[in-house]
Short mmCIF file of C-alpha atoms in Angstrom, two decimals:
data_model
loop_
_atom_site.label_atom_id
_atom_site.label_comp_id
_atom_site.label_asym_id
_atom_site.label_seq_id
_atom_site.Cartn_x
_atom_site.Cartn_y
_atom_site.Cartn_z
CA UNK O 1 3.15 4.61 -19.10
CA UNK O 2 2.67 2.01 -16.34
CA UNK O 3 4.29 1.74 -12.94
CA UNK O 4 4.73 -1.55 -11.10
CA UNK O 5 3.68 -1.44 -7.45
CA UNK O 6 6.79 -3.40 -6.59
CA UNK O 7 8.73 -0.18 -7.09
CA UNK O 8 8.14 0.13 -3.39
CA UNK O 9 7.51 -3.33 -2.21
CA UNK O 10 5.11 -5.40 -4.22
CA UNK O 11 3.78 -6.22 -7.67
CA UNK O 12 0.98 -4.22 -9.21
CA UNK O 13 0.43 -1.95 -12.18
CA UNK O 14 -0.78 1.62 -11.87
CA UNK O 15 -1.13 4.67 -14.03
CA UNK O 16 1.71 7.14 -13.44
CA UNK O 17 -0.62 10.10 -13.48
CA UNK O 18 -2.45 8.77 -10.44
CA UNK O 19 -1.25 10.07 -7.07
CA UNK O 20 -2.82 7.17 -5.21
CA UNK O 21 -3.92 3.64 -6.04
CA UNK O 22 -5.31 0.78 -3.97
CA UNK O 23 -4.49 -2.86 -4.66
CA UNK O 24 -5.57 -6.23 -3.33
CA UNK O 25 -2.38 -6.92 -1.42
CA UNK O 26 -3.40 -10.42 -0.36
CA UNK O 27 -3.36 -11.62 -3.98
CA UNK O 28 0.06 -10.14 -4.83
CA UNK O 29 2.97 -12.52 -5.31
CA UNK O 30 5.28 -10.35 -3.22
CA UNK O 31 2.90 -10.41 -0.27
CA UNK O 32 3.92 -13.98 0.54
CA UNK O 33 7.56 -12.93 0.99
CA UNK O 34 6.53 -10.19 3.40
CA UNK O 35 4.24 -12.61 5.23
CA UNK O 36 7.02 -15.21 5.59
CA UNK O 37 9.37 -12.55 6.94
CA UNK O 38 6.98 -11.52 9.71
CA UNK O 39 5.60 -14.91 10.75
CA UNK O 40 7.90 -16.46 13.32
CA UNK O 41 9.12 -13.18 14.83
CA UNK O 42 9.96 -13.78 18.49
CA UNK O 43 10.60 -11.70 21.58
CA UNK O 44 12.51 -12.69 24.75
CA UNK O 45 10.77 -14.41 27.65
CA UNK O 46 9.15 -12.29 30.33
CA UNK O 47 9.29 -13.36 34.00
CA UNK O 48 8.29 -11.82 37.30
CA UNK O 49 5.62 -11.79 39.95
CA UNK O 50 5.07 -11.39 43.67
CA UNK O 51 3.14 -14.08 45.50
CA UNK O 52 2.42 -15.60 42.10
CA UNK O 53 5.48 -16.17 39.93
CA UNK O 54 5.10 -16.38 36.18
CA UNK O 55 7.04 -16.83 32.96
CA UNK O 56 5.78 -15.95 29.49
CA UNK O 57 7.80 -17.88 26.92
CA UNK O 58 7.77 -18.93 23.25
CA UNK O 59 6.26 -15.56 22.31
CA UNK O 60 5.99 -15.50 18.53
CA UNK O 61 3.96 -14.20 15.59
CA UNK O 62 1.89 -17.02 14.11
CA UNK O 63 -0.17 -15.19 11.48
CA UNK O 64 0.15 -12.14 9.24
CA UNK O 65 -2.09 -11.06 6.38
CA UNK O 66 -2.74 -7.69 4.78
CA UNK O 67 -5.91 -7.23 2.73
CA UNK O 68 -4.88 -4.13 0.83
CA UNK O 69 -2.09 -1.71 0.00
CA UNK O 70 -2.35 1.95 -0.95
CA UNK O 71 0.32 3.36 -3.21
CA UNK O 72 0.98 7.11 -3.26
CA UNK O 73 3.50 9.40 -4.93
CA UNK O 74 4.17 12.32 -2.54
CA UNK O 75 6.94 13.76 -4.75
CA UNK O 76 8.64 13.10 -8.10
CA UNK O 77 10.81 10.09 -7.26
CA UNK O 78 9.45 9.23 -3.84
CA UNK O 79 6.75 6.62 -3.40
CA UNK O 80 4.95 5.28 -0.36
CA UNK O 81 3.10 2.02 0.21
CA UNK O 82 0.72 1.72 3.13
CA UNK O 83 -0.49 -1.74 4.14
CA UNK O 84 -3.97 -1.89 5.65
CA UNK O 85 -6.53 -4.45 6.72
CA UNK O 86 -3.77 -6.27 8.56
CA UNK O 87 -4.46 -9.42 10.57
CA UNK O 88 -1.64 -10.05 13.06
CA UNK O 89 -1.70 -12.64 15.81
CA UNK O 90 0.69 -14.38 18.17
CA UNK O 91 0.84 -17.17 20.73
CA UNK O 92 2.81 -17.68 23.93
CA UNK O 93 3.19 -20.21 26.72
CA UNK O 94 2.50 -19.11 30.28
CA UNK O 95 3.73 -20.90 33.36
CA UNK O 96 2.69 -19.69 36.80
CA UNK O 97 3.01 -20.99 40.34
CA UNK O 98 2.54 -20.01 43.94
CA UNK O 99 3.16 -21.54 47.34
CA UNK O 100 0.38 -22.17 49.83
CA UNK O 101 0.70 -23.31 53.40
CA UNK O 102 -1.63 -25.90 54.89
CA UNK O 103 -2.07 -25.82 58.66
CA UNK O 104 -3.98 -28.28 60.83
CA UNK O 105 -3.27 -28.06 64.55
CA UNK O 106 0.45 -28.83 64.81
CA UNK O 107 0.66 -29.94 61.22
CA UNK O 108 2.08 -27.49 58.73
CA UNK O 109 3.08 -28.04 55.13
CA UNK O 110 3.91 -25.74 52.24
CA UNK O 111 3.05 -26.93 48.76
CA UNK O 112 3.63 -25.51 45.31
CA UNK O 113 0.64 -25.10 42.96
CA UNK O 114 1.43 -24.86 39.27
CA UNK O 115 -0.55 -23.93 36.19
CA UNK O 116 0.23 -23.78 32.49
CA UNK O 117 -1.67 -21.86 29.86
CA UNK O 118 -1.55 -20.98 26.20
CA UNK O 119 -2.03 -17.33 25.30
CA UNK O 120 -3.69 -16.42 22.00
CA UNK O 121 -3.14 -12.80 21.08
CA UNK O 122 -4.81 -10.80 18.34
CA UNK O 123 -3.30 -7.39 17.58
CA UNK O 124 -5.56 -4.60 16.33
CA UNK O 125 -5.13 -1.33 14.41
CA UNK O 126 -1.94 -2.49 12.69
CA UNK O 127 -0.40 -0.30 9.97
CA UNK O 128 2.80 -0.57 7.96
CA UNK O 129 4.21 2.21 5.77
CA UNK O 130 7.13 1.65 3.40
CA UNK O 131 8.74 4.37 1.32
CA UNK O 132 11.16 4.10 -1.60
CA UNK O 133 13.01 6.33 -4.04
CA UNK O 134 12.85 5.39 -7.72
CA UNK O 135 15.85 6.39 -9.83
CA UNK O 136 15.89 5.90 -13.61
CA UNK O 137 19.32 5.91 -15.30
CA UNK O 138 19.54 4.89 -18.93
CA UNK O 139 17.94 1.49 -19.26
CA UNK O 140 18.22 0.66 -15.57
CA UNK O 141 15.96 1.47 -12.63
CA UNK O 142 17.01 1.55 -9.01
CA UNK O 143 14.47 1.43 -6.20
CA UNK O 144 15.98 2.33 -2.83
CA UNK O 145 14.02 1.82 0.42
CA UNK O 146 13.76 5.05 2.41
CA UNK O 147 11.50 5.38 5.44
CA UNK O 148 9.53 2.61 7.12
CA UNK O 149 7.15 2.68 10.05
CA UNK O 150 5.04 0.03 11.75
CA UNK O 151 2.42 0.58 14.41
CA UNK O 152 0.36 -1.87 16.46
CA UNK O 153 -2.59 -0.31 18.25
CA UNK O 154 -3.63 -2.82 20.89
CA UNK O 155 -3.76 -6.51 21.84
CA UNK O 156 -6.63 -8.84 22.72
CA UNK O 157 -5.57 -11.77 24.92
CA UNK O 158 -7.25 -15.13 25.57
CA UNK O 159 -5.87 -17.83 27.87
CA UNK O 160 -6.56 -21.56 27.73
CA UNK O 161 -5.17 -23.92 30.35
CA UNK O 162 -5.69 -26.36 33.20
CA UNK O 163 -8.41 -26.36 35.85
CA UNK O 164 -6.05 -24.71 38.33
CA UNK O 165 -5.44 -21.87 35.90
CA UNK O 166 -8.12 -19.54 37.25
CA UNK O 167 -7.03 -19.73 40.88
CA UNK O 168 -3.38 -19.13 40.09
CA UNK O 169 -3.34 -16.79 37.09
CA UNK O 170 -6.48 -14.71 37.66
CA UNK O 171 -4.72 -12.41 40.19
CA UNK O 172 -2.05 -11.56 37.58
CA UNK O 173 -4.16 -11.79 34.42
CA UNK O 174 -4.34 -8.02 33.98
CA UNK O 175 -0.58 -7.81 34.45
CA UNK O 176 -0.04 -10.43 31.73
CA UNK O 177 -2.42 -8.63 29.37
CA UNK O 178 -0.52 -5.44 30.06
CA UNK O 179 2.72 -7.03 28.84
CA UNK O 180 1.11 -7.97 25.53
CA UNK O 181 -0.40 -4.52 25.11
CA UNK O 182 2.85 -2.70 25.84
CA UNK O 183 6.25 -4.38 26.19
CA UNK O 184 5.62 -7.37 23.90
CA UNK O 185 3.68 -5.29 21.37
CA UNK O 186 6.49 -2.74 21.20
CA UNK O 187 9.10 -5.47 20.75
CA UNK O 188 7.24 -6.90 17.75
CA UNK O 189 6.62 -3.43 16.36
CA UNK O 190 10.36 -2.67 16.28
CA UNK O 191 11.15 -5.88 14.36
CA UNK O 192 8.71 -5.51 11.47
CA UNK O 193 10.52 -2.91 9.33
CA UNK O 194 13.97 -4.56 9.49
CA UNK O 195 12.39 -7.90 8.57
CA UNK O 196 10.46 -6.70 5.50
CA UNK O 197 13.48 -4.80 4.11
CA UNK O 198 15.11 -8.09 3.02
CA UNK O 199 12.25 -9.42 0.88
CA UNK O 200 11.71 -5.89 -0.44
CA UNK O 201 15.28 -5.65 -1.72
CA UNK O 202 15.09 -9.14 -3.24
CA UNK O 203 12.02 -8.16 -5.19
CA UNK O 204 13.62 -4.93 -6.39
CA UNK O 205 16.39 -6.94 -8.04
CA UNK O 206 13.70 -8.53 -10.24
CA UNK O 207 11.89 -5.37 -11.35
CA UNK O 208 10.39 -5.56 -14.82
CA UNK O 209 12.30 -2.70 -16.47
CA UNK O 210 10.41 -2.97 -19.77
CA UNK O 211 7.06 -2.51 -18.03
CA UNK O 212 8.38 0.41 -16.02
CA UNK O 213 9.66 2.19 -19.10
CA UNK O 214 6.96 1.08 -21.53
#
C-alpha cells in the first residue's frame, strides 16, 4: 500500500510500513504553492533613533526554497512533515538622517544629512514542521492539519547605499541588524504557519484517493 506525501502537505509516494521518508521537496508540485504563500510576506515599518533617526520600510520576504522534506508517522493517524534545507531571504529599504551644525566665527547653520540604503537579509537555521491527521471513512479520506511550527535561527544583514551611508548609518548599524535578528525575524516567523495552511488545505481537496487506498 502506498501513501502520498501530500497527506500532510505535499506530493510524494512512500511505503506505509516506513516510519520516516525523505523526499526532494524542491521538485514537488505542491512546493510551489507553499513557496508562493511565503514570498511577499511583509512586516510593519520600524522607526526610531537618537541623534540618528532611521526608518526601515518595505520589509518583505523575497525568496523561499526548501531542498528536502522528511515525513514521519509518530502514531497511527498522525503524520508530520519537516521541511529542511530552507533558503529564506528578505529585503528592506532603510532611510536615515541626522542634523549637524556648522560653526565659523559668528556664522552658524544646521543642516540635515540623509542616506538611503537597501538591506539584503539572509535567514539561517530555518525549520518548518507541519502535522496532520489522516482519517479514512469508506471511500473518502480526510486530512486535517494539526500542529505547525516555524523557527528562524538568525539573520545575516548586508547594506548597500550612497557614499554618505557609512557616516550616517554606521553608528546604528548594529541596532538595525538587531531588529532583523529579533523583532523582524519573529514577525516573519509568526506568519509562516498561517500562510502555508491555505495551500495545504487546497492540496488536500485534490488527494488521490485511489493511490492512498491502493
